[in-house]
Amino acid sequence: MSTLFYILGYLAVAGFFCMAYLKIKSYLASSPLHVRWELYPVPHEGSKTVYGGSFMEEKDWWTKPRHIEHMGDVKALLTEVLFLHATFEHNLKLWVRTYPFHVGMYMLMGGTIVVLFSAIAQILGMNPQGGLMIFVGNIISACVLAGTLCIIVGGISLVMRRRADEGLRRYSTPEHYFNLLIFVLFGVLGLVAWASAPSYFELARTFMYNLITFNFAPQTNVLFAMHLLVGFFLLIWIPMTHMGHVFMKYFTYHDIRWGDEPTNYSTKNQQKIMDALKFNVTWSAEHIAGDGQPKTWVDVATTNPAAPKKED
Amino acid sequence: MKDNLQLKDVSTAEGQMVSIDLKDIPELPVDMHTMPWKPFTDEQKQNTACILDDVCVLNIPMPKNKEEEEELVNKFLNGMRKLFTKENNWTFLPMLETSMDYCAQCNSCSEACHLYEMSGRNEMYRPNFRSEIFRRIYKQYVKKEPLAKWRYGDIGLNWKTVARLGELAYRCNLCRRCAQTCPIGVDNALLAREIRKLFSQELGIYPRELHEKGTINQMKCGSSTGMTPEVVKENVEFIDEDYTEITGIGIHTPFDVQGADIMLLHNAGEVMAWPENIAAFSLIFQEAGLSWTLSSKALAYDGVNYGVFYDDAQTARIALQHMMAAKELGVKKIVIGECGHAHKALTVIADRVIPFEYQVPRESCYVTLHDIVMSGRLKLDPSRNNFPVTLHDPCNIVRLMGIVEPQREIVRKIAPLFREMPCHGVDNYCCGGGSGFAIMTRNNIEQWRGNISGRKKMWQISEAFKDCLGPETRKYICAPCSNCKGQIREVLEHNDLYTKNNFAYGGLVELIVNAMVNVNPGFIKFEGEEE
Ligand code: SF4
Ligand code: SF4
């Protein structure tokens, strides 16, 4: 039983990375190149970013070296991730509910990473009862308390908002409620485990230590074990749902919204256009299919559906 | 008709699904009345699927029997499958897929949409309403995901769903203001365009103004206006003559100058409807001593590319012809005149659709004009523009291309009483004629533009001029985009706002010429000053 528990743990971690990998891979494979579809402001435009300007404001811009301020992109992504800036700006009522929810998750995710390092430190010989470990333990305790409370409060108020707001209710499916409530359950179990055990940190670090060292020792705290089981499920579930935005946001922002690279600066893209234009097109409308023969995009772009039909 | 519209109604409601109550439409500081909807005739109802709201853009033929109903659904599903293959849709697939998968249904986008707001917050106009119908069909009937109904919500799919979805795709100005506010990066405007594309490229269903009278006409005779090369040259000659007289400066618009630096690409609508714009460009370029030319090759005198609004193939075909014409002339760059969608089509979209070797660099006229004005090559007297001026930001050029400041710097320099509208620059609102609406007529489309889509822009304009509304003060609405001008003209005319408020509207070049000291004064005409 105990071994099965650990196996589930390994599967959950592997599942998360596999699913995320597959999603990203399918995104990258879905097109060798997509058209530019940028949306301003684009944050790597330096001083122009403030008002949403672009390199295309410059006369003969294609003759000039390309300036990209990567720090601008990083800053914008961080502001979005850390403060949920867009929701704050455009949907404050939602933000006050979703922000604690997200911060709670960040705290638990951050806490997990700290626990991981603590377990590694323990493997490397650090005394689990030492001063530093106790200090870290206190931080984790505070994090778990605040984090689980944030998830519970945020999750419940999000469910309530989805029920109370007429507009939101129409677009909320059973899965939305399931997703929120499963997080709330995760938080509640974490909170009661925290309250019932002498040290949540000890439980978490020991589990992590066992996981890394393949020591399948049974769990001593049932609530903590249930909390972990729900956590395993969430790890696999998140990438399968719209919550996959946690990593796909990089692409929707960085690649699409800010993807403004002009072709004259990219020989790679010049080649990619040529490759894409060789794809066969199967659209059926008469102005595309014409005589019904399979065509490539090059054929399509170079035919004129309005030209007088050839006499046989 | 439904007050409490649910998504599933698209498949179940009988007849017209929604009607916008004119009482719900917000009032404005300027006297912009609502226009009553004209009821569809019995004949229309019998023959056409006018089953969404009070407007009918696509005129989808009413299926006559079960077979025809099924055929419509099956063709639609076939098209949807193609939309999700990289061979058929490499241009937009990554954006489409992410918009399918990651929407959190948070509704943050709704408040950004002028249509939602100005329809009195009608559910049907939420940016996410059509997206969600499309998404649910995809998950349930194309991808057939397990537990799709539970996970993504159920939707009935029948001919009514298909016909209504097609129409819904034409209740969006494709302005992408909603996309700008989305925390995830989901693009509801893109989805509207993808639906339009599916209908066009697979089912052969499109608004006739965009297709038959638009792109096809352009490919047949050279311009969507119907002007052939001979006619356009003749008309421009007349314009040169007329405006030589008006301005007091000899204007000569060059055509087909081999090896010129610049090929200027106008929206041919200007030649017919706003000749002063053509003349002003010619005058400014001439006075600035540029080496430039127009092309008389078919298509290359009309920057219009309505493909951008509904069809990738048509977009690419037209963009390619524009580039080829410039290549043949051997110019160094194409300068795109005051036309927003021409900017977006040729500069940004064509950048990854046309092989690089066929490309000629493209520059916005705002940038070229900025260089001319700031370099002092023209003698300008700002006091000639001594009336309040406000500036409209065409979505295609501003939010979608990031060209924000050059035009402002010009206006600030030549119009001392310039004032911004609320929500300007990249936060602007569509004029209401975007995505092809400006050129559409019939079936309450004009009413829709006046009642709903153009309303927020008029709110912005009236806010900008709120200290000087009324007939006493002359006011200029600078709208440097042909489609936007068309839309603004219509709203002003219909509400008699020229006389009531002494408005004039026009482009940026007209404002520049109005300030040129060697030009006869009064290039811009205000109401009451016309001969
Ligand atoms: S693109 Fe513009 S008009 Fe269309 S839904 Fe979004 S905000 Fe509304
Ligand atoms: S499109 Fe974006 S803003 Fe609109 S509901 Fe979906 S996630 Fe929210």
PDB file of C-alpha atoms and ligand atoms in Angstrom, chain B residues 113-115 127 130 172-178 189, ligand 1:
ATOM      1  CA  CYS B 113     -16.012  45.496 -26.090  1.00  0.00           C
ATOM      2  CA  HIS B 114     -17.879  48.536 -27.373  1.00  0.00           C
ATOM      3  CA  LEU B 115     -20.526  46.306 -28.955  1.00  0.00           C
ATOM      4  CA  PRO B 127     -16.821  38.678 -27.094  1.00  0.00           C
ATOM      5  CA  ARG B 130     -19.510  33.231 -30.161  1.00  0.00           C
ATOM      6  CA  CYS B 172     -17.531  41.874 -34.299  1.00  0.00           C
ATOM      7  CA  ASN B 173     -15.322  44.668 -35.580  1.00  0.00           C
ATOM      8  CA  LEU B 174     -12.201  42.506 -35.190  1.00  0.00           C
ATOM      9  CA  CYS B 175     -10.712  45.407 -33.249  1.00  0.00           C
ATOM     10  CA  ARG B 176      -9.014  43.086 -30.727  1.00  0.00           C
ATOM     11  CA  ARG B 177      -9.665  45.343 -27.792  1.00  0.00           C
ATOM     12  CA  CYS B 178     -10.996  42.270 -26.010  1.00  0.00           C
ATOM     13  CA  ALA B 189     -11.396  38.556 -32.444  1.00  0.00           C
TER      14      ALA B 189
HETATM   15  S1  SF4 C   1     -12.704  42.351 -31.436  1.00  0.00           S
HETATM   16 FE1  SF4 C   1     -13.612  44.264 -30.768  1.00  0.00          FE
HETATM   17  S2  SF4 C   1     -15.695  44.166 -31.522  1.00  0.00           S
HETATM   18 FE2  SF4 C   1     -14.890  42.088 -31.621  1.00  0.00          FE
HETATM   19  S3  SF4 C   1     -15.482  41.171 -29.707  1.00  0.00           S
HETATM   20 FE3  SF4 C   1     -13.452  41.991 -29.381  1.00  0.00          FE
HETATM   21  S4  SF4 C   1     -13.766  44.036 -28.553  1.00  0.00           S
HETATM   22 FE4  SF4 C   1     -15.722  43.363 -29.433  1.00  0.00          FE
END
